[in-house]
Amino acid sequence: MDKQTLRERIWDELADSGEARFPFPPHGRIPNFAGARDAADRLAATNEWEAADVVKANPDAPQLPVRRRALHEGKVVYMAQPRLRDEQPFMKLDPAAIDESDLDSAATVSKMDGYAEPVGPDDVPHVDLVVSGSVAVTEQGARVGKGEGYSDLEYAVLSELGAVDATTTVATSVHELQIVGADAPEPDAHDVPMDLVVTPDRLVRTDSPFPRPTGIDWDVLDDERLDEIPVLRRFAP
């Protein structure tokens, strides 16, 4: 099964089962799901979460409870701007600089700009925990995103600067329907494997056999992608 076929299957299953949540339809996006807050609570019960001071999180709806909990627990959260379109593509949310009553709003994509500081990749410190959104994931940590490749590219850029490395934990929160088995495609070299997979019902420690990328895979980036992402120009060979 190729990645797009798998995506379509998962999106259909979430919609048909009634487990998808706003925004609708789940197709074409990192799908929101019933129990996303329970999955966030399960992630927050891990030692990796407890030890993390700096979290890099995706901006999608199912990970909103993760971002909110991180801010309420005093963790600094970084989110990437859509398509890494600016010279300072990462948004820094420092709960020490935000009124406690505004933390829930600050974690949302629609209100983030009023609270976040745009920073370049050089200003991102070492990240303790990366939280990624997924369309599908295996118990071995192979992740399938929505197909645009930005999550893996964000990791690659930070990896070039040492902000993420082998000590950084990578996690995803999903619905049980999004965990797939042997029919999942093998990950590509630029795909970032997951260390932790959390659902509303369980935690999976993957012991992933897949190697992490350690930098930008230039072979998969065309000229259009290079032109539209300013931060790539400084790294381009």
Coordinates of N, CA and C in Angstrom, one line a residue:
M1 N 0.8 -1.2 0.0 CA 0.0 0.0 0.0 C 0.9 1.2 0.0
D2 N 0.6 2.2 -0.9 CA 1.4 3.4 -0.9 C 0.8 4.4 0.1
K3 N 1.6 5.5 0.3 CA 1.2 6.4 1.4 C -0.1 7.1 1.2
Q4 N -0.4 7.5 -0.1 CA -1.6 8.2 -0.3 C -2.9 7.3 -0.2
T5 N -2.7 6.0 -0.6 CA -3.8 5.1 -0.4 C -4.1 4.9 1.1
L6 N -3.0 4.8 1.9 CA -3.2 4.6 3.3 C -3.9 5.9 3.9
R7 N -3.4 7.0 3.5 CA -4.0 8.3 4.0 C -5.6 8.3 3.8
E8 N -5.9 8.0 2.5 CA -7.4 8.0 2.2 C -8.1 7.0 3.0
R9 N -7.5 5.8 3.3 CA -8.2 4.8 4.1 C -8.4 5.3 5.5
I10 N -7.4 5.9 6.1 CA -7.6 6.4 7.5 C -8.6 7.6 7.5
W11 N -8.5 8.5 6.6 CA -9.4 9.6 6.6 C -10.9 9.1 6.5
D12 N -11.1 8.1 5.6 CA -12.4 7.5 5.4 C -12.9 6.8 6.7
E13 N -12.0 6.1 7.3 CA -12.4 5.3 8.5 C -12.7 6.3 9.7
L14 N -12.0 7.4 9.8 CA -12.3 8.3 10.9 C -13.6 9.0 10.6
A15 N -13.9 9.3 9.4 CA -15.2 10.0 9.1 C -16.3 9.0 9.2
D16 N -16.2 7.8 8.7 CA -17.3 6.9 8.7 C -17.6 6.4 10.1
S17 N -16.6 6.3 10.9 CA -16.8 5.8 12.3 C -17.4 6.8 13.2
G18 N -17.4 8.1 12.8 CA -17.8 9.1 13.7 C -16.8 9.6 14.7
E19 N -15.5 9.1 14.6 CA -14.5 9.4 15.5 C -13.7 10.7 15.1
A20 N -13.9 11.2 13.9 CA -13.3 12.4 13.5 C -14.0 13.6 14.2
R21 N -13.2 14.6 14.5 CA -13.7 15.8 15.2 C -13.3 17.1 14.3
F22 N -13.9 18.2 14.6 CA -13.7 19.5 13.9 C -12.2 19.7 13.8
P23 N -11.7 20.2 12.7 CA -12.4 20.6 11.5 C -12.7 19.5 10.6
F24 N -13.8 19.6 9.9 CA -14.3 18.6 8.9 C -14.1 19.1 7.5
P25 N -14.0 18.2 6.6 CA -13.8 16.8 6.8 C -12.4 16.5 7.2
P26 N -12.1 15.3 7.7 CA -10.7 15.0 8.1 C -9.7 14.9 7.0
H27 N -10.2 14.7 5.8 CA -9.4 14.5 4.6 C -8.5 15.7 4.3
G28 N -7.3 15.4 3.9 CA -6.4 16.4 3.4 C -5.6 17.1 4.6
R29 N -5.8 16.6 5.8 CA -5.2 17.3 6.9 C -4.7 16.3 8.0
I30 N -4.0 16.8 9.0 CA -3.8 16.0 10.2 C -5.1 15.9 10.9
P31 N -5.7 14.7 10.9 CA -7.1 14.7 11.4 C -7.3 14.8 12.9
N32 N -8.3 15.6 13.3 CA -8.6 15.7 14.7 C -9.5 14.5 15.0
F33 N -9.5 14.1 16.3 CA -10.1 12.8 16.7 C -10.7 12.9 18.1
A34 N -11.7 12.1 18.3 CA -12.3 11.9 19.6 C -11.3 11.4 20.6
G35 N -11.2 12.1 21.8 CA -10.2 11.6 22.8 C -8.8 12.3 22.7
A36 N -8.7 13.3 21.9 CA -7.4 14.0 21.7 C -6.9 14.5 23.1
R37 N -7.8 15.0 23.9 CA -7.3 15.5 25.2 C -6.8 14.3 26.1
D38 N -7.5 13.2 26.0 CA -7.1 12.0 26.8 C -5.7 11.5 26.3
A39 N -5.5 11.6 25.0 CA -4.1 11.2 24.5 C -3.1 12.2 25.0
A40 N -3.4 13.5 25.0 CA -2.5 14.5 25.6 C -2.2 14.2 27.0
D41 N -3.2 13.8 27.8 CA -2.9 13.4 29.2 C -2.0 12.2 29.3
R42 N -2.2 11.3 28.5 CA -1.3 10.1 28.5 C 0.1 10.4 28.2
L43 N 0.3 11.3 27.2 CA 1.7 11.8 26.9 C 2.3 12.5 28.1
A44 N 1.4 13.3 28.8 CA 1.9 14.1 29.9 C 2.3 13.3 31.1
A45 N 1.9 12.0 31.1 CA 2.2 11.1 32.2 C 3.6 10.4 32.0
T46 N 4.2 10.7 30.9 CA 5.5 10.0 30.6 C 6.7 10.7 31.3
N47 N 7.7 10.0 31.5 CA 8.9 10.6 32.0 C 9.5 11.6 31.0
E48 N 9.4 11.3 29.8 CA 9.9 12.2 28.7 C 9.3 13.6 28.7
W49 N 8.0 13.6 29.0 CA 7.3 14.8 29.1 C 7.7 15.6 30.3
E50 N 7.7 14.9 31.4 CA 8.1 15.5 32.7 C 9.5 16.2 32.6
A51 N 10.4 15.6 31.9 CA 11.8 16.1 31.8 C 11.9 17.2 30.8
A52 N 10.9 17.4 29.9 CA 11.1 18.4 28.8 C 10.8 19.8 29.3
D53 N 11.7 20.7 29.0 CA 11.5 22.1 29.2 C 11.2 22.8 27.9
V54 N 11.6 22.3 26.8 CA 11.4 22.9 25.5 C 10.7 21.9 24.6
V55 N 9.6 22.3 24.0 CA 8.8 21.4 23.2 C 8.6 22.1 21.9
K56 N 8.8 21.3 20.8 CA 8.4 21.8 19.5 C 7.2 21.0 19.0
A57 N 6.1 21.7 18.7 CA 4.8 21.0 18.4 C 4.3 21.5 17.1
N58 N 3.6 20.6 16.5 CA 2.9 21.0 15.2 C 1.6 21.8 15.6
P59 N 1.1 22.6 14.6 CA 0.0 23.5 14.9 C -1.4 23.0 14.7
D60 N -1.5 21.7 14.5 CA -2.8 21.1 14.1 C -3.7 20.9 15.2
A61 N -5.0 20.8 14.9 CA -6.1 20.7 15.9 C -5.9 19.6 16.9
P62 N -5.6 18.3 16.5 CA -5.5 17.3 17.5 C -4.4 17.4 18.6
Q63 N -3.4 18.3 18.3 CA -2.4 18.5 19.2 C -2.5 19.8 20.0
L64 N -3.7 20.4 19.9 CA -4.0 21.6 20.7 C -4.0 21.3 22.2
P65 N -4.6 20.2 22.6 CA -4.5 19.9 24.1 C -3.0 19.7 24.6
V66 N -2.2 19.2 23.7 CA -0.7 19.0 24.1 C -0.1 20.4 24.2
R67 N -0.3 21.3 23.3 CA 0.3 22.7 23.4 C -0.2 23.4 24.6
R68 N -1.5 23.3 24.9 CA -2.1 24.0 26.0 C -1.5 23.4 27.3
R69 N -1.4 22.1 27.4 CA -0.9 21.6 28.7 C 0.6 21.9 28.8
A70 N 1.3 21.9 27.8 CA 2.7 22.3 27.9 C 2.9 23.7 28.4
L71 N 2.1 24.7 27.9 CA 2.2 26.1 28.4 C 1.8 26.2 29.8
H72 N 0.7 25.5 30.2 CA 0.3 25.6 31.6 C 1.3 24.9 32.5
E73 N 2.1 24.0 32.0 CA 3.1 23.4 32.9 C 4.5 24.1 32.8
G74 N 4.5 25.3 32.1 CA 5.7 26.1 32.1 C 6.7 25.8 31.1
K75 N 6.3 25.0 30.1 CA 7.2 24.6 29.0 C 7.2 25.6 27.9
V76 N 8.4 25.9 27.3 CA 8.4 26.8 26.2 C 8.1 26.0 25.0
V77 N 7.2 26.5 24.1 CA 6.7 25.8 23.0 C 7.1 26.6 21.7
Y78 N 7.6 25.8 20.8 CA 7.9 26.4 19.4 C 7.0 25.7 18.4
M79 N 6.4 26.5 17.5 CA 5.6 26.0 16.4 C 6.2 26.6 15.1
A80 N 6.1 25.9 14.1 CA 6.6 26.4 12.8 C 5.4 27.2 12.1
Q81 N 5.8 28.3 11.4 CA 4.8 28.9 10.6 C 4.5 28.1 9.4
P82 N 3.2 28.2 8.9 CA 2.9 27.4 7.7 C 3.9 27.5 6.6
R83 N 4.3 26.4 6.1 CA 5.2 26.2 4.9 C 6.6 26.9 5.1
L84 N 6.9 27.2 6.4 CA 8.2 27.8 6.7 C 8.5 29.0 5.8
R85 N 7.5 29.8 5.7 CA 7.4 30.8 4.6 C 8.3 32.1 4.9
D86 N 8.7 32.3 6.2 CA 9.4 33.5 6.6 C 10.8 33.2 7.0
E87 N 11.6 34.3 7.0 CA 13.0 34.2 7.4 C 13.1 33.7 8.9
Q88 N 12.1 34.1 9.7 CA 12.0 33.6 11.1 C 10.8 32.7 11.1
P89 N 10.9 31.5 10.8 CA 9.8 30.6 10.6 C 9.2 29.9 11.8
F90 N 9.9 30.1 13.0 CA 9.4 29.4 14.2 C 8.8 30.4 15.1
M91 N 7.7 30.1 15.7 CA 7.0 30.9 16.7 C 7.2 30.4 18.1
K92 N 7.8 31.3 18.9 CA 8.2 31.0 20.3 C 7.0 31.4 21.2
L93 N 6.5 30.5 22.0 CA 5.5 30.8 23.0 C 6.2 30.5 24.4
D94 N 6.4 31.6 25.1 CA 7.1 31.4 26.4 C 6.0 31.7 27.5
P95 N 5.6 30.7 28.2 CA 4.5 31.0 29.2 C 4.8 32.0 30.3
A96 N 6.1 32.2 30.5 CA 6.5 33.2 31.5 C 6.2 34.6 31.0
A97 N 6.0 34.8 29.7 CA 5.7 36.1 29.2 C 4.2 36.3 28.8
I98 N 3.4 35.3 29.2 CA 2.0 35.3 28.8 C 1.2 35.2 30.1
D99 N 0.1 36.0 30.2 CA -0.8 35.9 31.3 C -1.4 34.5 31.4
E100 N -1.5 34.0 32.6 CA -2.0 32.7 32.7 C -3.4 32.5 32.1
S101 N -4.2 33.6 32.2 CA -5.6 33.5 31.6 C -5.6 33.5 30.1
D102 N -4.4 33.8 29.5 CA -4.3 33.8 28.0 C -3.6 32.6 27.4
L103 N -3.2 31.6 28.3 CA -2.4 30.5 27.8 C -3.2 29.6 26.8
D104 N -4.5 29.4 27.1 CA -5.3 28.6 26.2 C -5.4 29.2 24.8
S105 N -5.6 30.5 24.8 CA -5.7 31.2 23.5 C -4.4 31.2 22.8
A106 N -3.3 31.4 23.5 CA -2.0 31.5 22.9 C -1.6 30.2 22.2
A107 N -2.2 29.1 22.6 CA -1.8 27.8 22.0 C -2.6 27.5 20.7
T108 N -3.5 28.4 20.3 CA -4.3 28.2 19.1 C -3.7 28.9 17.9
V109 N -3.8 28.3 16.8 CA -3.3 28.9 15.6 C -3.9 30.3 15.3
S110 N -5.1 30.5 15.5 CA -5.8 31.7 15.2 C -5.4 32.9 16.1
K111 N -4.9 32.6 17.4 CA -4.6 33.6 18.3 C -3.1 33.6 18.6
M112 N -2.3 32.7 18.1 CA -0.9 32.5 18.4 C -0.1 33.8 18.1
D113 N -0.4 34.5 17.0 CA 0.4 35.6 16.6 C 0.4 36.7 17.6
G114 N -0.7 36.8 18.4 CA -0.7 37.9 19.4 C 0.1 37.6 20.7
Y115 N 0.7 36.4 20.8 CA 1.5 36.0 22.0 C 2.9 35.5 21.6
A116 N 3.1 35.1 20.4 CA 4.3 34.4 20.1 C 5.4 35.4 19.5
E117 N 6.6 35.0 19.7 CA 7.7 35.8 19.1 C 8.3 35.0 17.9
P118 N 8.3 35.6 16.7 CA 8.9 34.9 15.6 C 10.5 34.8 15.8
V119 N 11.0 33.7 15.5 CA 12.5 33.5 15.7 C 13.0 32.7 14.5
G120 N 14.3 32.9 14.2 CA 14.9 32.1 13.2 C 15.4 30.7 13.8
P121 N 15.8 29.8 13.0 CA 16.2 28.5 13.5 C 17.4 28.6 14.4
D122 N 18.3 29.6 14.3 CA 19.5 29.7 15.1 C 19.1 30.1 16.6
D123 N 17.9 30.6 16.7 CA 17.4 31.1 18.0 C 16.6 30.0 18.8
V124 N 16.4 28.8 18.1 CA 15.7 27.7 18.8 C 16.8 27.0 19.6
P125 N 16.6 26.8 20.9 CA 17.5 26.1 21.7 C 17.3 24.6 21.5
H126 N 18.1 23.8 22.3 CA 17.9 22.4 22.1 C 16.5 22.0 22.5
V127 N 15.9 21.2 21.7 CA 14.5 20.8 21.9 C 14.5 19.4 22.6
D128 N 13.8 19.4 23.7 CA 13.7 18.1 24.5 C 12.7 17.1 23.9
L129 N 11.6 17.7 23.4 CA 10.5 16.8 22.9 C 9.9 17.4 21.7
V130 N 9.8 16.7 20.6 CA 9.1 17.0 19.4 C 7.7 16.3 19.4
V131 N 6.6 17.0 19.2 CA 5.3 16.4 19.1 C 4.8 16.6 17.6
S132 N 4.6 15.5 16.9 CA 4.2 15.6 15.5 C 2.8 15.1 15.4
G133 N 2.1 15.7 14.4 CA 0.8 15.2 14.0 C 1.0 14.1 13.0
S134 N 0.0 13.2 12.9 CA 0.1 12.0 12.0 C -1.2 11.8 11.4
V135 N -1.2 11.2 10.2 CA -2.4 10.6 9.6 C -2.4 9.1 10.0
A136 N -1.2 8.5 9.9 CA -1.1 7.1 10.3 C 0.3 6.9 10.9
V137 N 0.4 5.8 11.7 CA 1.6 5.5 12.3 C 1.6 4.0 12.7
T138 N 2.8 3.4 12.7 CA 2.9 2.0 13.1 C 3.4 1.9 14.5
E139 N 3.2 0.7 15.1 CA 3.8 0.5 16.4 C 5.3 0.5 16.4
Q140 N 5.9 0.4 15.3 CA 7.4 0.5 15.1 C 7.8 1.9 14.9
G141 N 6.9 2.9 14.9 CA 7.3 4.3 14.8 C 7.3 4.9 13.4
A142 N 7.0 4.1 12.4 CA 6.9 4.7 11.0 C 5.7 5.6 10.9
R143 N 5.9 6.8 10.6 CA 4.8 7.8 10.5 C 4.5 8.2 9.1
V144 N 3.2 8.4 8.8 CA 2.8 9.0 7.6 C 2.0 10.3 7.9
G145 N 2.5 11.4 7.3 CA 1.8 12.7 7.5 C 0.8 12.9 6.4
K146 N 0.4 14.2 6.2 CA -0.6 14.5 5.2 C 0.0 14.6 3.8
G147 N 1.3 14.5 3.7 CA 1.9 14.4 2.4 C 2.6 15.6 1.9
E148 N 2.7 16.7 2.7 CA 3.4 17.9 2.2 C 4.9 17.9 2.6
G149 N 5.3 17.1 3.6 CA 6.6 17.0 4.0 C 7.2 18.1 4.9
Y150 N 6.4 19.0 5.4 CA 6.9 20.1 6.2 C 7.4 19.7 7.6
S151 N 6.7 18.8 8.2 CA 7.1 18.3 9.5 C 8.5 17.7 9.5
D152 N 8.8 16.9 8.5 CA 10.1 16.3 8.4 C 11.1 17.3 8.1
L153 N 10.7 18.3 7.2 CA 11.7 19.3 6.9 C 12.0 20.3 8.0
E154 N 11.0 20.5 8.9 CA 11.3 21.3 10.1 C 12.3 20.6 11.0
Y155 N 12.1 19.3 11.1 CA 13.1 18.5 11.9 C 14.5 18.6 11.3
A156 N 14.5 18.5 10.0 CA 15.8 18.4 9.3 C 16.5 19.8 9.5
V157 N 15.8 20.9 9.4 CA 16.5 22.2 9.5 C 17.0 22.3 11.0
L158 N 16.3 21.9 12.0 CA 16.7 22.0 13.3 C 17.9 21.0 13.6
S159 N 17.8 19.9 12.9 CA 18.9 18.9 13.0 C 20.2 19.5 12.5
E160 N 20.2 20.2 11.4 CA 21.4 20.8 10.8 C 22.1 21.7 11.9
L161 N 21.3 22.3 12.8 CA 21.8 23.2 13.8 C 22.1 22.6 15.1
G162 N 21.7 21.3 15.2 CA 21.9 20.6 16.5 C 20.8 20.9 17.5
A163 N 19.7 21.5 17.1 CA 18.6 21.8 18.1 C 17.8 20.6 18.4
V164 N 17.9 19.6 17.5 CA 17.3 18.3 17.7 C 18.4 17.3 17.4
D165 N 18.4 16.2 18.2 CA 19.5 15.2 18.0 C 19.0 13.9 18.6
A166 N 19.9 12.9 18.8 CA 19.5 11.6 19.3 C 18.9 11.6 20.7
T167 N 19.1 12.7 21.5 CA 18.5 12.8 22.8 C 17.1 13.4 22.8
T168 N 16.7 13.9 21.7 CA 15.3 14.5 21.5 C 14.3 13.4 21.4
T169 N 13.3 13.4 22.2 CA 12.2 12.4 22.1 C 11.2 12.9 21.0
V170 N 10.8 12.0 20.2 CA 9.8 12.4 19.1 C 8.5 11.6 19.4
A171 N 7.4 12.3 19.5 CA 6.1 11.6 19.9 C 5.0 12.1 19.0
T172 N 4.0 11.3 18.9 CA 2.8 11.6 18.2 C 1.5 11.2 18.9
S173 N 0.5 11.9 18.9 CA -0.8 11.5 19.5 C -1.8 11.3 18.4
V174 N -2.5 10.1 18.4 CA -3.4 9.7 17.4 C -4.5 8.9 18.0
H175 N -5.5 8.6 17.2 CA -6.6 7.7 17.5 C -6.2 6.3 17.2
E176 N -6.8 5.3 17.9 CA -6.4 3.9 17.6 C -6.6 3.5 16.2
L177 N -7.6 4.2 15.5 CA -7.8 3.8 14.1 C -6.6 4.3 13.2
Q178 N -5.8 5.1 13.7 CA -4.7 5.6 12.9 C -3.4 4.8 13.1
I179 N -3.4 3.8 14.0 CA -2.3 2.9 14.1 C -2.5 1.7 13.2
V180 N -1.5 1.5 12.3 CA -1.7 0.6 11.2 C -0.6 -0.5 11.3
G181 N -0.7 -1.6 10.6 CA 0.1 -2.7 10.7 C 1.1 -2.9 9.6
A182 N 1.2 -4.2 9.2 CA 2.2 -4.6 8.2 C 1.9 -4.1 6.8
D183 N 0.7 -3.6 6.5 CA 0.5 -3.1 5.2 C 0.9 -1.6 5.0
A184 N 1.5 -1.0 6.1 CA 2.0 0.3 6.0 C 3.3 0.3 5.1
P185 N 3.5 1.4 4.3 CA 4.7 1.5 3.5 C 5.9 1.7 4.3
E186 N 7.1 1.3 3.8 CA 8.3 1.5 4.5 C 8.6 3.1 4.5
P187 N 9.2 3.6 5.6 CA 9.5 5.0 5.6 C 10.6 5.4 4.6
D188 N 10.5 6.6 4.1 CA 11.6 7.1 3.3 C 12.8 7.6 4.2
A189 N 13.9 7.9 3.6 CA 15.1 8.2 4.3 C 14.9 9.5 5.1
H190 N 14.0 10.4 4.6 CA 13.8 11.7 5.2 C 12.7 11.7 6.3
D191 N 12.0 10.6 6.4 CA 10.9 10.5 7.4 C 11.4 10.3 8.8
V192 N 10.9 11.1 9.7 CA 11.3 11.1 11.1 C 10.5 10.0 11.9
P193 N 11.2 9.0 12.4 CA 10.4 8.0 13.2 C 10.0 8.5 14.5
M194 N 8.9 7.9 15.1 CA 8.4 8.2 16.4 C 9.0 7.3 17.5
D195 N 9.3 7.9 18.6 CA 9.7 7.2 19.8 C 8.5 6.8 20.6
L196 N 7.5 7.6 20.7 CA 6.3 7.4 21.5 C 5.1 7.6 20.6
V197 N 4.1 6.7 20.7 CA 2.8 6.9 20.1 C 1.8 6.8 21.2
V198 N 1.0 7.8 21.3 CA 0.0 7.8 22.4 C -1.4 8.0 21.8
T199 N -2.3 7.2 22.3 CA -3.7 7.2 21.9 C -4.5 7.5 23.2
P200 N -5.8 7.7 23.1 CA -6.6 7.9 24.3 C -6.6 6.7 25.2
D201 N -6.2 5.6 24.7 CA -6.2 4.3 25.5 C -4.9 3.7 25.9
R202 N -3.8 4.1 25.2 CA -2.5 3.4 25.5 C -1.3 4.3 25.1
L203 N -0.2 3.8 25.6 CA 1.1 4.4 25.2 C 1.9 3.3 24.5
V204 N 2.5 3.6 23.4 CA 3.4 2.6 22.7 C 4.8 3.2 22.7
R205 N 5.7 2.5 23.2 CA 7.1 2.8 23.1 C 7.7 2.0 21.9
T206 N 8.1 2.7 20.9 CA 8.3 2.0 19.6 C 9.6 1.2 19.5
D207 N 10.6 1.6 20.2 CA 11.9 1.1 20.0 C 12.2 1.0 18.5
S208 N 12.0 2.2 17.9 CA 12.0 2.2 16.4 C 13.3 1.7 15.8
P209 N 13.1 0.8 14.8 CA 14.3 0.3 14.1 C 14.8 1.2 12.9
F210 N 14.0 2.3 12.7 CA 14.3 3.2 11.6 C 15.3 4.3 12.0
P211 N 16.3 4.6 11.2 CA 17.2 5.6 11.5 C 16.6 7.0 11.4
R212 N 17.0 7.9 12.3 CA 16.6 9.3 12.1 C 17.4 10.0 11.1
P213 N 16.7 10.9 10.3 CA 17.5 11.7 9.4 C 18.4 12.7 10.2
T214 N 19.6 13.0 9.8 CA 20.5 13.9 10.5 C 20.7 15.2 9.8
G215 N 19.9 15.5 8.8 CA 20.0 16.8 8.1 C 19.0 16.8 7.0
I216 N 19.1 17.8 6.1 CA 18.2 18.0 5.0 C 18.5 17.1 3.9
D217 N 17.5 16.4 3.3 CA 17.7 15.5 2.2 C 17.4 16.3 0.9
W218 N 18.5 16.8 0.4 CA 18.4 17.7 -0.8 C 17.8 17.0 -2.0
D219 N 17.9 15.7 -2.1 CA 17.4 15.0 -3.3 C 15.9 15.1 -3.4
V220 N 15.2 15.3 -2.4 CA 13.7 15.3 -2.5 C 13.2 16.8 -2.6
L221 N 14.1 17.8 -2.6 CA 13.6 19.2 -2.7 C 13.8 19.7 -4.1
D222 N 12.7 20.1 -4.7 CA 12.8 20.7 -6.1 C 13.1 22.2 -6.0
D223 N 13.3 22.9 -7.1 CA 13.7 24.3 -7.1 C 12.5 25.1 -6.6
E224 N 11.3 24.7 -6.8 CA 10.1 25.5 -6.3 C 10.1 25.5 -4.8
R225 N 10.4 24.4 -4.2 CA 10.4 24.3 -2.8 C 11.5 25.1 -2.2
L226 N 12.7 25.1 -2.8 CA 13.8 25.9 -2.4 C 13.5 27.4 -2.5
D227 N 12.8 27.8 -3.5 CA 12.5 29.2 -3.7 C 11.5 29.7 -2.7
E228 N 10.6 28.8 -2.2 CA 9.5 29.3 -1.4 C 9.9 29.2 0.1
I229 N 11.0 28.6 0.5 CA 11.4 28.5 1.9 C 12.7 29.2 2.1
P230 N 12.7 30.5 2.6 CA 13.9 31.3 2.7 C 15.0 30.6 3.5
V231 N 14.6 29.9 4.6 CA 15.6 29.4 5.5 C 16.5 28.3 4.8
L232 N 16.0 27.7 3.8 CA 16.8 26.7 3.1 C 18.0 27.2 2.3
R233 N 17.9 28.5 1.9 CA 19.0 29.0 1.1 C 20.3 29.0 1.8
R234 N 20.3 29.2 3.1 CA 21.6 29.3 3.9 C 22.2 27.9 4.0
F235 N 21.4 26.9 3.9 CA 22.0 25.5 4.0 C 22.3 24.9 2.6
A236 N 21.7 25.4 1.6 CA 21.8 24.7 0.3 C 23.2 24.5 -0.2
P237 N 23.5 23.3 -0.6 CA 24.9 23.0 -1.1 C 25.1 23.7 -2.4

